[in-house]
Amino acid sequence: MTHLLVERAARGQLPAWAALGEKRRRHVERVAGLLEGWAVAGNLPSEERTRWIAAGYLHDAVKEKPEDELRALLSGKDRALPESLLHGPAVAEIMRREGVDDRELLLALAYHTLGHPEFGRIGWALYVADFLEPGRDLANEWRAGLRARMPGEMADVTKEVLGSRIIYRLEQGQHVHQETITCWNLMAEGQS
Ligand SMILES: [Fe+2]
Ligand SMILES: [Fe+2]
């Protein structure tokens, strides 16, 4: 059964611990809107649709919380993540503590910034929606073209988004996380 927290989030009602300014609230609404459209177009059952929409609303729910508060929730290698990535595993951990045991959804939220080799459909849909949402001012024509291909060509679109994000990081001389590289290799080999 869908946890009440997830059901409420899918209606845009975020938990009391969420910390979202106006601008970020609009961002998560747009991400949730894309996910809802794709879930409907893909004829997903209503419980599945609820999880997709909730993923959109919840993914950045604690992004504005203080770094030390987020880090304190985490252990292992998540605790060592750079500040900009902490909000993923932190929101998943808070939800886990509140009794959410939907592994696919929690993994989607935890790794929405990096991708994860064990992602289910929600994980990739969220990853792609977060990048393609229309409020982001970045390569707008290209991203609109990719949006137009969703959800029918989700595998190809996902691969294109993931690849371009890796290329960007390489061009900037930035670190590319192991999870992200593993995802790319799986997709390139046609296993994911
Ligand atoms: Fe995020
Ligand atoms: Fe986001």
mmCIF file of C-alpha atoms and ligand atoms in Angstrom:
data_model
loop_
_atom_site.group_PDB
_atom_site.id
_atom_site.type_symbol
_atom_site.label_atom_id
_atom_site.label_comp_id
_atom_site.label_asym_id
_atom_site.label_seq_id
_atom_site.Cartn_x
_atom_site.Cartn_y
_atom_site.Cartn_z
ATOM 1 C CA MET A 1 0.000 0.000 0.000
ATOM 2 C CA THR A 2 1.162 3.484 -0.748
ATOM 3 C CA HIS A 3 2.389 5.332 2.345
ATOM 4 C CA LEU A 4 0.270 8.341 3.300
ATOM 5 C CA LEU A 5 3.318 10.614 3.030
ATOM 6 C CA VAL A 6 3.701 9.547 -0.617
ATOM 7 C CA GLU A 7 0.003 9.932 -1.367
ATOM 8 C CA ARG A 8 -0.043 13.419 0.117
ATOM 9 C CA ALA A 9 3.116 14.419 -1.737
ATOM 10 C CA ALA A 10 1.511 13.346 -5.006
ATOM 11 C CA ARG A 11 -1.229 15.883 -4.252
ATOM 12 C CA GLY A 12 1.416 18.553 -3.712
ATOM 13 C CA GLN A 13 1.142 18.400 0.086
ATOM 14 C CA LEU A 14 4.692 18.134 1.332
ATOM 15 C CA PRO A 15 5.598 16.927 4.848
ATOM 16 C CA ALA A 16 6.254 19.473 7.618
ATOM 17 C CA TRP A 17 10.001 18.744 7.437
ATOM 18 C CA ALA A 18 10.221 19.861 3.805
ATOM 19 C CA ALA A 19 12.085 23.126 3.269
ATOM 20 C CA LEU A 20 11.309 24.699 -0.091
ATOM 21 C CA GLY A 21 11.455 28.342 -1.088
ATOM 22 C CA GLU A 22 9.057 29.705 -3.713
ATOM 23 C CA LYS A 23 11.438 29.190 -6.611
ATOM 24 C CA ARG A 24 12.265 25.590 -5.728
ATOM 25 C CA ARG A 25 8.595 24.871 -5.067
ATOM 26 C CA ARG A 26 7.874 25.909 -8.683
ATOM 27 C CA HIS A 27 10.717 23.659 -9.859
ATOM 28 C CA VAL A 28 9.398 20.558 -8.078
ATOM 29 C CA GLU A 29 5.888 21.341 -9.363
ATOM 30 C CA ARG A 30 7.183 21.406 -12.935
ATOM 31 C CA VAL A 31 9.114 18.152 -12.437
ATOM 32 C CA ALA A 32 6.031 16.511 -10.900
ATOM 33 C CA GLY A 33 3.946 17.861 -13.791
ATOM 34 C CA LEU A 34 6.207 16.265 -16.383
ATOM 35 C CA LEU A 35 6.182 12.965 -14.497
ATOM 36 C CA GLU A 36 2.398 13.029 -14.242
ATOM 37 C CA GLY A 37 2.077 13.662 -17.973
ATOM 38 C CA TRP A 38 4.425 10.779 -18.776
ATOM 39 C CA ALA A 39 2.715 8.424 -16.334
ATOM 40 C CA VAL A 40 -0.672 9.239 -17.864
ATOM 41 C CA ALA A 41 0.627 8.951 -21.437
ATOM 42 C CA GLY A 42 2.222 5.638 -20.523
ATOM 43 C CA ASN A 43 -1.090 4.389 -19.129
ATOM 44 C CA LEU A 44 0.444 3.559 -15.775
ATOM 45 C CA PRO A 45 -1.911 2.277 -13.086
ATOM 46 C CA SER A 46 -2.990 4.934 -10.587
ATOM 47 C CA GLU A 47 -0.781 3.667 -7.738
ATOM 48 C CA GLU A 48 2.246 3.865 -10.019
ATOM 49 C CA ARG A 49 1.229 7.313 -11.211
ATOM 50 C CA THR A 50 1.054 8.453 -7.581
ATOM 51 C CA ARG A 51 4.631 7.294 -6.973
ATOM 52 C CA TRP A 52 5.928 9.079 -10.090
ATOM 53 C CA ILE A 53 4.271 12.371 -9.146
ATOM 54 C CA ALA A 54 5.381 12.069 -5.512
ATOM 55 C CA ALA A 55 8.970 11.542 -6.700
ATOM 56 C CA GLY A 56 8.788 14.887 -8.491
ATOM 57 C CA TYR A 57 7.503 16.762 -5.470
ATOM 58 C CA LEU A 58 9.820 15.123 -2.948
ATOM 59 C CA HIS A 59 13.160 14.964 -4.752
ATOM 60 C CA ASP A 60 14.408 18.415 -3.672
ATOM 61 C CA ALA A 61 12.289 18.661 -0.490
ATOM 62 C CA VAL A 62 15.270 19.113 1.846
ATOM 63 C CA LYS A 63 17.680 20.839 -0.549
ATOM 64 C CA GLU A 64 17.486 24.083 1.397
ATOM 65 C CA LYS A 65 18.243 22.543 4.784
ATOM 66 C CA PRO A 66 21.636 23.221 6.397
ATOM 67 C CA GLU A 67 24.468 20.998 5.203
ATOM 68 C CA ASP A 68 25.362 19.686 8.683
ATOM 69 C CA GLU A 69 21.754 18.696 9.333
ATOM 70 C CA LEU A 70 21.643 16.669 6.102
ATOM 71 C CA ARG A 71 25.049 15.101 6.607
ATOM 72 C CA ALA A 72 24.138 14.045 10.156
ATOM 73 C CA LEU A 73 21.299 11.907 8.764
ATOM 74 C CA LEU A 74 23.672 9.882 6.610
ATOM 75 C CA SER A 75 26.278 7.205 7.069
ATOM 76 C CA GLY A 76 28.881 5.412 4.978
ATOM 77 C CA LYS A 77 29.808 6.886 1.619
ATOM 78 C CA ASP A 78 26.640 8.991 1.432
ATOM 79 C CA ARG A 79 27.951 11.000 4.366
ATOM 80 C CA ALA A 80 31.052 11.892 2.378
ATOM 81 C CA LEU A 81 29.149 13.241 -0.637
ATOM 82 C CA PRO A 82 29.669 16.850 -1.721
ATOM 83 C CA GLU A 83 27.123 19.276 -0.255
ATOM 84 C CA SER A 84 25.141 19.661 -3.491
ATOM 85 C CA LEU A 85 24.332 15.929 -3.518
ATOM 86 C CA LEU A 86 23.377 15.408 0.135
ATOM 87 C CA HIS A 87 19.700 16.303 -0.281
ATOM 88 C CA GLY A 88 18.974 13.096 -2.254
ATOM 89 C CA PRO A 89 20.083 10.466 0.257
ATOM 90 C CA ALA A 90 18.889 12.707 3.104
ATOM 91 C CA VAL A 91 15.283 12.904 1.884
ATOM 92 C CA ALA A 92 15.279 9.131 1.316
ATOM 93 C CA GLU A 93 16.586 8.558 4.853
ATOM 94 C CA ILE A 94 13.978 10.834 6.441
ATOM 95 C CA MET A 95 11.229 9.017 4.540
ATOM 96 C CA ARG A 96 12.630 5.632 5.534
ATOM 97 C CA ARG A 97 12.494 6.720 9.174
ATOM 98 C CA GLU A 98 8.874 7.730 8.646
ATOM 99 C CA GLY A 99 8.066 4.206 7.522
ATOM 100 C CA VAL A 100 8.249 4.471 3.735
ATOM 101 C CA ASP A 101 9.618 1.140 2.495
ATOM 102 C CA ASP A 102 9.172 1.623 -1.260
ATOM 103 C CA ARG A 103 12.719 0.726 -2.291
ATOM 104 C CA GLU A 104 12.394 1.840 -5.908
ATOM 105 C CA LEU A 105 11.064 5.244 -4.908
ATOM 106 C CA LEU A 106 13.647 5.748 -2.143
ATOM 107 C CA LEU A 107 16.493 4.821 -4.494
ATOM 108 C CA ALA A 108 15.095 7.201 -7.136
ATOM 109 C CA LEU A 109 15.080 10.053 -4.623
ATOM 110 C CA ALA A 110 18.459 9.216 -3.111
ATOM 111 C CA TYR A 111 20.289 9.107 -6.453
ATOM 112 C CA HIS A 112 18.336 11.602 -8.548
ATOM 113 C CA THR A 113 21.474 13.684 -9.011
ATOM 114 C CA LEU A 114 23.821 10.850 -10.018
ATOM 115 C CA GLY A 115 21.769 7.989 -11.425
ATOM 116 C CA HIS A 116 22.078 4.481 -9.998
ATOM 117 C CA PRO A 117 22.648 1.126 -11.733
ATOM 118 C CA GLU A 118 19.704 -0.372 -9.837
ATOM 119 C CA PHE A 119 17.254 2.358 -10.808
ATOM 120 C CA GLY A 120 13.785 1.224 -11.817
ATOM 121 C CA ARG A 121 11.590 3.249 -14.161
ATOM 122 C CA ILE A 122 10.817 5.886 -11.513
ATOM 123 C CA GLY A 123 14.506 6.557 -11.014
ATOM 124 C CA TRP A 124 15.180 7.285 -14.663
ATOM 125 C CA ALA A 125 11.926 9.150 -15.186
ATOM 126 C CA LEU A 126 12.808 11.461 -12.286
ATOM 127 C CA TYR A 127 16.411 11.872 -13.449
ATOM 128 C CA VAL A 128 15.216 12.877 -16.902
ATOM 129 C CA ALA A 129 12.332 15.089 -15.699
ATOM 130 C CA ASP A 130 14.623 16.989 -13.317
ATOM 131 C CA PHE A 131 16.878 17.855 -16.259
ATOM 132 C CA LEU A 132 14.207 18.458 -18.914
ATOM 133 C CA GLU A 133 11.770 20.539 -16.865
ATOM 134 C CA PRO A 134 10.908 23.644 -18.877
ATOM 135 C CA GLY A 135 11.846 26.196 -16.186
ATOM 136 C CA ARG A 136 15.550 25.439 -16.528
ATOM 137 C CA ASP A 137 17.189 27.920 -18.917
ATOM 138 C CA LEU A 138 19.658 25.666 -20.666
ATOM 139 C CA ALA A 139 19.900 24.378 -24.258
ATOM 140 C CA ASN A 140 16.158 24.981 -24.489
ATOM 141 C CA GLU A 141 15.530 23.792 -28.030
ATOM 142 C CA TRP A 142 17.393 20.556 -27.537
ATOM 143 C CA ARG A 143 15.616 19.891 -24.234
ATOM 144 C CA ALA A 144 12.194 20.676 -25.740
ATOM 145 C CA GLY A 145 12.971 18.152 -28.476
ATOM 146 C CA LEU A 146 13.800 15.531 -25.858
ATOM 147 C CA ARG A 147 10.615 16.304 -23.890
ATOM 148 C CA ALA A 148 8.606 15.792 -27.043
ATOM 149 C CA ARG A 149 10.026 12.260 -27.332
ATOM 150 C CA MET A 150 8.905 11.302 -23.803
ATOM 151 C CA PRO A 151 7.666 8.933 -22.620
ATOM 152 C CA GLY A 152 7.653 6.882 -25.849
ATOM 153 C CA GLU A 153 11.416 6.928 -26.342
ATOM 154 C CA MET A 154 12.372 6.968 -22.689
ATOM 155 C CA ALA A 155 15.390 4.657 -22.989
ATOM 156 C CA ASP A 156 16.991 6.696 -25.793
ATOM 157 C CA VAL A 157 16.189 10.018 -24.141
ATOM 158 C CA THR A 158 17.621 8.826 -20.825
ATOM 159 C CA LYS A 159 20.817 7.737 -22.506
ATOM 160 C CA GLU A 160 21.146 11.072 -24.275
ATOM 161 C CA VAL A 161 20.582 13.053 -21.059
ATOM 162 C CA LEU A 162 22.976 10.914 -19.045
ATOM 163 C CA GLY A 163 25.632 11.075 -21.741
ATOM 164 C CA SER A 164 25.409 14.828 -22.107
ATOM 165 C CA ARG A 165 25.639 15.342 -18.368
ATOM 166 C CA ILE A 166 28.744 13.192 -18.205
ATOM 167 C CA ILE A 167 30.291 15.060 -21.149
ATOM 168 C CA TYR A 168 29.552 18.385 -19.455
ATOM 169 C CA ARG A 169 31.326 17.267 -16.302
ATOM 170 C CA LEU A 170 34.304 16.000 -18.286
ATOM 171 C CA GLU A 171 34.541 19.298 -20.170
ATOM 172 C CA GLN A 172 34.480 21.182 -16.891
ATOM 173 C CA GLY A 173 37.214 18.934 -15.527
ATOM 174 C CA GLN A 174 34.827 17.703 -12.824
ATOM 175 C CA HIS A 175 34.662 14.392 -11.019
ATOM 176 C CA VAL A 176 32.241 11.827 -12.439
ATOM 177 C CA HIS A 177 30.841 9.540 -9.761
ATOM 178 C CA GLN A 178 31.250 5.800 -10.063
ATOM 179 C CA GLU A 179 27.462 5.196 -10.020
ATOM 180 C CA THR A 180 27.036 7.500 -13.001
ATOM 181 C CA ILE A 181 29.768 5.796 -15.014
ATOM 182 C CA THR A 182 28.359 2.366 -14.185
ATOM 183 C CA CYS A 183 24.922 3.498 -15.441
ATOM 184 C CA TRP A 184 26.458 4.715 -18.663
ATOM 185 C CA ASN A 185 28.305 1.449 -19.240
ATOM 186 C CA LEU A 186 25.150 -0.579 -18.613
ATOM 187 C CA MET A 187 23.189 1.556 -21.078
ATOM 188 C CA ALA A 188 25.947 1.433 -23.654
ATOM 189 C CA GLU A 189 25.937 -2.343 -23.410
ATOM 190 C CA GLY A 190 22.160 -2.322 -23.800
ATOM 191 C CA GLN A 191 21.580 -3.912 -20.402
ATOM 192 C CA SER A 192 19.692 -1.044 -18.874
HETATM 193 FE FE FE B 1 18.097 17.722 -6.579
HETATM 194 FE FE FE B 2 15.518 19.121 -8.885
#
